[in-house]
Coordinates of C-alpha atoms in Angstrom, one line a residue:
X1 CA -13.9 -3.1 -6.7
X2 CA -14.4 -1.8 -3.3
X3 CA -17.2 0.6 -4.1
X4 CA -20.1 2.2 -2.2
X5 CA -22.1 3.1 -5.3
X6 CA -23.7 1.1 -8.1
X7 CA -26.0 2.2 -10.9
X8 CA -28.6 -0.3 -12.2
X9 CA -29.4 -0.7 -15.9
X10 CA -32.7 1.2 -15.3
X11 CA -30.8 4.2 -14.0
X12 CA -31.5 3.7 -10.3
X13 CA -28.5 4.7 -8.2
X14 CA -27.8 2.7 -5.0
X15 CA -25.4 3.9 -2.3
X16 CA -24.4 2.2 0.9
X17 CA -22.8 3.9 3.9
X18 CA -22.1 3.4 7.6
X19 CA -24.6 5.5 9.4
X20 CA -24.8 7.0 12.9
X21 CA -24.2 4.6 15.7
X22 CA -22.4 2.2 13.4
X23 CA -25.6 1.3 11.6
X24 CA -25.7 0.2 7.9
X25 CA -27.7 2.5 5.6
X26 CA -29.0 2.0 2.1
X27 CA -29.9 5.0 -0.1
X28 CA -31.5 4.7 -3.6
X29 CA -33.1 6.9 -6.2
X30 CA -34.6 6.3 -9.6
X31 CA -34.2 9.1 -12.3
X32 CA -36.3 12.1 -11.5
X33 CA -37.4 10.8 -8.1
X34 CA -36.2 11.9 -4.6
X35 CA -33.8 9.8 -2.6
X36 CA -35.1 7.2 -0.2
X37 CA -33.3 5.2 2.5
X38 CA -33.6 2.2 4.7
X39 CA -31.6 0.7 7.5
X40 CA -30.0 -2.6 6.6
X41 CA -28.5 -3.3 10.0
X42 CA -28.9 -1.6 13.4
X43 CA -26.6 0.1 15.8
X44 CA -23.3 -1.5 16.6
X45 CA -23.2 -3.7 13.5
X46 CA -21.0 -1.9 11.0
X47 CA -17.4 -0.8 11.7
X48 CA -16.0 0.0 8.2
X49 CA -17.2 1.6 5.0
X50 CA -19.3 -1.0 3.2
X51 CA -18.8 -2.4 -0.3
X52 CA -21.8 -2.9 -2.7
X53 CA -22.5 -5.0 -5.8
X54 CA -26.0 -5.3 -7.5
X55 CA -26.8 -8.5 -9.3
X56 CA -28.7 -8.7 -12.6
X57 CA -31.9 -9.9 -10.7
X58 CA -31.8 -6.7 -8.7
X59 CA -30.5 -8.2 -5.4
X60 CA -27.8 -6.3 -3.7
X61 CA -24.8 -7.8 -1.9
X62 CA -23.2 -5.7 0.9
X63 CA -20.1 -6.6 2.9
X64 CA -18.6 -4.7 5.8
X65 CA -16.5 -5.2 8.9
X66 CA -18.7 -6.2 11.8
X67 CA -18.3 -6.2 15.6
X68 CA -15.0 -7.5 16.9
X69 CA -13.3 -7.4 13.5
X70 CA -15.7 -9.9 12.0
X71 CA -16.9 -9.9 8.4
X72 CA -20.6 -9.4 7.7
X73 CA -22.6 -10.1 4.5
X74 CA -26.1 -8.6 3.8
X75 CA -28.3 -9.5 0.9
X76 CA -31.6 -8.0 -0.2
X77 CA -33.0 -5.1 -2.3
X78 CA -34.5 -1.7 -1.6
X79 CA -38.1 -1.9 -0.4
X80 CA -37.7 -5.6 0.7
X81 CA -36.3 -7.3 3.7
X82 CA -32.6 -7.8 4.3
X83 CA -30.8 -10.9 5.3
X84 CA -27.5 -10.7 7.2
X85 CA -25.0 -13.4 8.0
X86 CA -21.6 -13.5 9.6
X87 CA -19.2 -14.5 6.8
X88 CA -16.2 -14.7 9.1
X89 CA -15.9 -14.5 12.9
X90 CA -14.2 -12.1 15.3
X91 CA -10.5 -11.4 14.7
X92 CA -10.6 -12.1 11.0
X93 CA -11.2 -8.8 9.1
X94 CA -9.0 -5.7 9.4
X95 CA -10.0 -3.6 6.4
X96 CA -12.9 -2.5 4.3
X97 CA -13.8 -5.6 2.3
X98 CA -14.3 -5.6 -1.5
X99 CA -17.1 -7.6 -3.2
X100 CA -17.8 -8.7 -6.8
X101 CA -20.6 -11.0 -8.0
X102 CA -20.1 -13.1 -11.1
X103 CA -22.8 -13.6 -13.8
X104 CA -23.5 -17.1 -12.4
X105 CA -24.3 -15.7 -9.0
X106 CA -21.1 -16.6 -7.2
X107 CA -20.0 -13.8 -4.8
X108 CA -16.3 -13.1 -4.2
X109 CA -15.0 -11.1 -1.3
X110 CA -11.5 -10.1 -0.3
X111 CA -10.3 -8.4 2.9
X112 CA -7.2 -7.9 5.0
X113 CA -6.9 -10.7 7.5
X114 CA -5.0 -11.2 10.8
X115 CA -1.3 -10.1 10.8
X116 CA -1.6 -8.3 7.5
X117 CA -2.6 -11.3 5.5
X118 CA -5.0 -11.4 2.5
X119 CA -8.2 -13.6 2.6
X120 CA -10.6 -14.6 -0.1
X121 CA -14.2 -15.7 0.5
X122 CA -16.6 -17.0 -2.0
X123 CA -20.1 -18.7 -2.2
X124 CA -22.3 -19.9 -5.0
X125 CA -26.1 -19.4 -4.6
X126 CA -27.5 -21.8 -1.9
X127 CA -24.1 -22.9 -0.7
X128 CA -22.0 -22.0 2.4
X129 CA -19.1 -19.6 2.2
X130 CA -15.6 -20.9 1.6
X131 CA -12.3 -19.2 2.4
X132 CA -8.7 -19.4 1.3
X133 CA -5.6 -17.4 2.2
X134 CA -4.4 -15.5 -0.9
X135 CA -1.2 -14.2 0.8
X136 CA 0.3 -14.8 4.2
X137 CA 1.2 -12.7 7.2
X138 CA 3.0 -9.4 6.6
X139 CA 2.0 -9.0 2.9
X140 CA -1.0 -6.7 2.8
X141 CA -1.9 -3.2 4.1
X142 CA -4.9 -0.9 3.7
X143 CA -7.9 -2.0 1.6
X144 CA -7.6 -4.7 -1.2
X145 CA -9.8 -4.4 -4.3
X146 CA -11.2 -7.3 -6.5
X147 CA -12.5 -7.5 -10.0
X148 CA -13.7 -10.7 -11.8
X149 CA -13.2 -11.0 -15.6
X150 CA -15.8 -12.6 -17.9
X151 CA -13.7 -15.8 -18.1
X152 CA -13.8 -16.2 -14.3
X153 CA -10.3 -15.0 -13.5
X154 CA -10.1 -13.0 -10.3
X155 CA -7.8 -10.0 -10.1
X156 CA -6.9 -8.5 -6.7
X157 CA -4.6 -5.5 -5.9
X158 CA -3.4 -4.5 -2.5
X159 CA -0.7 -2.5 -0.9
X160 CA 2.2 -4.8 -0.2
X161 CA 5.3 -4.9 2.1
X162 CA 7.1 -1.6 2.5
X163 CA 4.3 0.3 0.7
X164 CA 4.7 -1.5 -2.5
X165 CA 1.8 -2.4 -4.9
X166 CA 1.0 -6.1 -5.5
X167 CA -1.3 -7.8 -8.0
X168 CA -2.8 -11.3 -7.3
X169 CA -4.8 -13.4 -9.8
X170 CA -6.3 -16.8 -10.1
X171 CA -8.4 -18.7 -12.6
X172 CA -11.1 -21.0 -11.3
X173 CA -9.6 -24.1 -9.7
X174 CA -6.0 -22.8 -9.9
X175 CA -3.7 -21.4 -7.2
X176 CA -3.1 -17.7 -6.7
X177 CA -0.3 -16.0 -8.6
X178 CA 1.4 -12.8 -7.7
X179 CA 3.4 -10.0 -9.3
X180 CA 4.7 -6.6 -8.1
X181 CA 3.1 -3.7 -9.8
X182 CA 5.3 -1.0 -8.2
X183 CA 8.2 -1.2 -5.8
X184 CA 8.7 -0.1 -2.2
X185 CA 7.6 3.4 -1.0
X186 CA 5.3 3.9 -4.0
X187 CA 1.8 3.2 -2.6
X188 CA 0.2 4.9 0.3
X189 CA -3.5 3.9 0.0
X190 CA -5.7 1.1 -0.8
X191 CA -5.7 0.7 -4.7
X192 CA -8.7 0.4 -6.9
X193 CA -8.8 -1.9 -10.0
X194 CA -10.9 -2.1 -13.2
X195 CA -10.4 -4.6 -16.0
X196 CA -11.4 -3.6 -19.5
X197 CA -13.2 -6.1 -21.9
X198 CA -9.9 -6.5 -23.9
X199 CA -8.2 -7.7 -20.7
X200 CA -6.2 -4.5 -19.9
X201 CA -6.1 -3.8 -16.1
X202 CA -6.2 -0.3 -14.7
X203 CA -5.1 0.4 -11.1
X204 CA -5.0 3.7 -9.2
X205 CA -3.6 4.5 -5.8
X206 CA -2.1 7.4 -3.8
X207 CA 1.6 7.6 -4.4
X208 CA 4.6 9.0 -2.7
X209 CA 4.3 12.7 -1.7
X210 CA 0.5 12.5 -1.9
X211 CA 0.6 12.1 -5.7
X212 CA -2.1 10.2 -7.7
X213 CA -0.7 7.3 -9.7
X214 CA -2.2 5.2 -12.5
X215 CA -0.9 1.7 -13.5
X216 CA -2.0 -0.3 -16.5
X217 CA -1.1 -3.7 -18.0
X218 CA -2.3 -5.4 -21.2
X219 CA -2.5 -9.2 -21.3
X220 CA 1.0 -10.6 -21.5
X221 CA 2.7 -7.3 -20.9
X222 CA 4.4 -5.7 -17.9
X223 CA 2.9 -2.9 -15.8
X224 CA 3.3 0.7 -16.9
X225 CA 2.9 3.7 -14.6
X226 CA 1.9 7.4 -15.1
X227 CA 1.4 10.2 -12.6
X228 CA -2.1 11.6 -12.9
X229 CA -1.7 14.4 -10.4
X230 CA 1.4 15.8 -8.7
X231 CA 2.5 16.2 -5.0
X232 CA 0.0 17.2 -2.3
X233 CA -3.1 16.5 -4.5
X234 CA -4.3 13.3 -3.0
X235 CA -4.6 12.9 0.8
X236 CA -4.9 10.2 3.4
X237 CA -6.7 8.1 4.5
X238 CA -8.9 7.9 1.3
X239 CA -8.3 5.7 -1.6
X240 CA -9.0 6.8 -5.2
X241 CA -11.6 5.1 -7.3
X242 CA -11.7 4.2 -11.0
X243 CA -14.2 3.3 -13.6
X244 CA -13.6 2.7 -17.4
X245 CA -16.2 3.6 -20.0
X246 CA -16.9 1.4 -23.0
X247 CA -15.1 3.9 -25.3
X248 CA -11.9 3.4 -23.2
X249 CA -12.0 6.7 -21.2
X250 CA -10.8 6.1 -17.6
X251 CA -12.5 8.2 -14.9
X252 CA -11.0 8.6 -11.5
X253 CA -12.2 10.4 -8.3
X254 CA -9.8 11.3 -5.6
X255 CA -9.9 13.3 -2.3
X256 CA -7.6 16.3 -2.0
X257 CA -7.0 18.8 0.7
X258 CA -10.6 20.1 1.2
X259 CA -11.5 19.1 -2.3
X260 CA -12.9 16.3 -4.4
X261 CA -11.5 16.0 -7.9
X262 CA -12.5 14.1 -11.0
X263 CA -9.7 13.1 -13.4
X264 CA -10.2 11.5 -16.9
X265 CA -8.2 10.4 -19.9
X266 CA -9.0 8.8 -23.2
X267 CA -6.5 6.2 -24.5
X268 CA -3.3 7.9 -25.7
X269 CA -4.3 11.3 -24.3
X270 CA -3.1 13.3 -21.3
X271 CA -5.0 13.3 -18.0
X272 CA -7.4 16.2 -17.4
X273 CA -9.1 17.2 -14.2
X274 CA -12.1 19.2 -12.8
X275 CA -13.1 19.9 -9.2
X276 CA -16.2 18.1 -8.1
X277 CA -16.4 20.3 -5.1
X278 CA -14.1 22.7 -3.3
X279 CA -16.3 23.6 -0.3
X280 CA -13.7 22.7 2.3
X281 CA -15.4 19.4 3.3
X282 CA -13.1 16.8 4.9
X283 CA -13.7 13.7 2.8
X284 CA -12.8 10.3 4.0
X285 CA -13.6 8.3 0.9
X286 CA -15.2 8.5 -2.6
X287 CA -16.4 6.1 -5.2
X288 CA -17.3 6.7 -8.9
X289 CA -19.7 4.9 -11.3
X290 CA -20.3 6.0 -15.0
X291 CA -23.6 5.3 -16.7
X292 CA -23.9 4.1 -20.3
X293 CA -25.1 7.6 -21.3
X294 CA -21.9 9.2 -19.9
X295 CA -23.3 10.6 -16.7
X296 CA -20.9 10.2 -13.8
X297 CA -22.1 9.5 -10.3
X298 CA -19.9 9.9 -7.2
X299 CA -20.7 8.9 -3.6
X300 CA -18.5 10.6 -1.0
X301 CA -18.2 10.1 2.7
X302 CA -17.5 13.3 4.6
X303 CA -16.5 13.9 8.2
X304 CA -18.7 12.3 10.8
X305 CA -21.5 10.4 9.1
X306 CA -22.0 12.8 6.2
X307 CA -22.9 11.1 2.9
X308 CA -22.8 13.3 -0.2
X309 CA -23.8 12.5 -3.8
X310 CA -22.5 14.3 -6.9
X311 CA -23.4 13.9 -10.5
X312 CA -22.4 15.4 -13.9
X313 CA -23.7 14.8 -17.4
X314 CA -21.3 15.1 -20.4
X315 CA -20.5 18.8 -21.0
X316 CA -22.1 20.0 -17.7
X317 CA -20.7 20.9 -14.3
X318 CA -21.0 18.9 -11.2
X319 CA -24.0 19.1 -8.9
X320 CA -24.4 17.7 -5.4
X321 CA -26.7 16.9 -2.6
X322 CA -26.4 15.6 1.0
X323 CA -28.0 12.2 1.7
X324 CA -27.2 11.9 5.4

């Protein structure tokens, strides 16, 4: 998933964002404690929203577009030093990258490459980065999203030619396969993907007429679609974000006209919604993470370098605070 928020098993919330002067900022807070922040990389280093994944050992991986359309990778943890390395040179990266770290420590990154191609980068601990082209020129728009299944299969979704929606997948050591999730003129944002333990994949994206669309496919079955929210509810340039709870409830967050909205549905039930905020803020992006106790956390990027954090426990309304 391309996400800017991650919640650790001990309840610490970690958020990454592009800060003033194209810096890279890291914010974190343990339950009941105030937010703290540190600068991961200085001015002129970060030119896209970053994507974050926290490993079981506590180390965090951050990827972002660097100077000259390069791709940067940063590794470290709050309160300790950060190490940064150029993953791919200038003229290689034209979207927000998406990162996922496997249980064995291998990191996988996908990003839009030159001429609307799709590139995949990976590295095991202590080894250099490798790269492969997933799809050639003219195939990808907006921001791709990656999810790695427990068996090692990588799933990537991206906006395809003529605003279609395309799914790519590969098992370790095998070539990439592809299938169309939705046809032309259906997808007008970067999609977000989450794969459930039973293998069902869930994808959300902004649809035609600024609708919010949900797609799902069980193993061996075709893709099904449902409209989560109607016309003029989901605005550009933001992409919706999805997280699926262990009980099967899917939670989405999407940016609307001056609003931020939470949508949720249990299997077999209709979608419901609640406003996270309607304060008139112009949001550029939002990411959602749901804790095991049911508390939902949202990181939202507002206009300028505004970073806002919202949270809601089951049965309670949303609360929020500004981090930068």
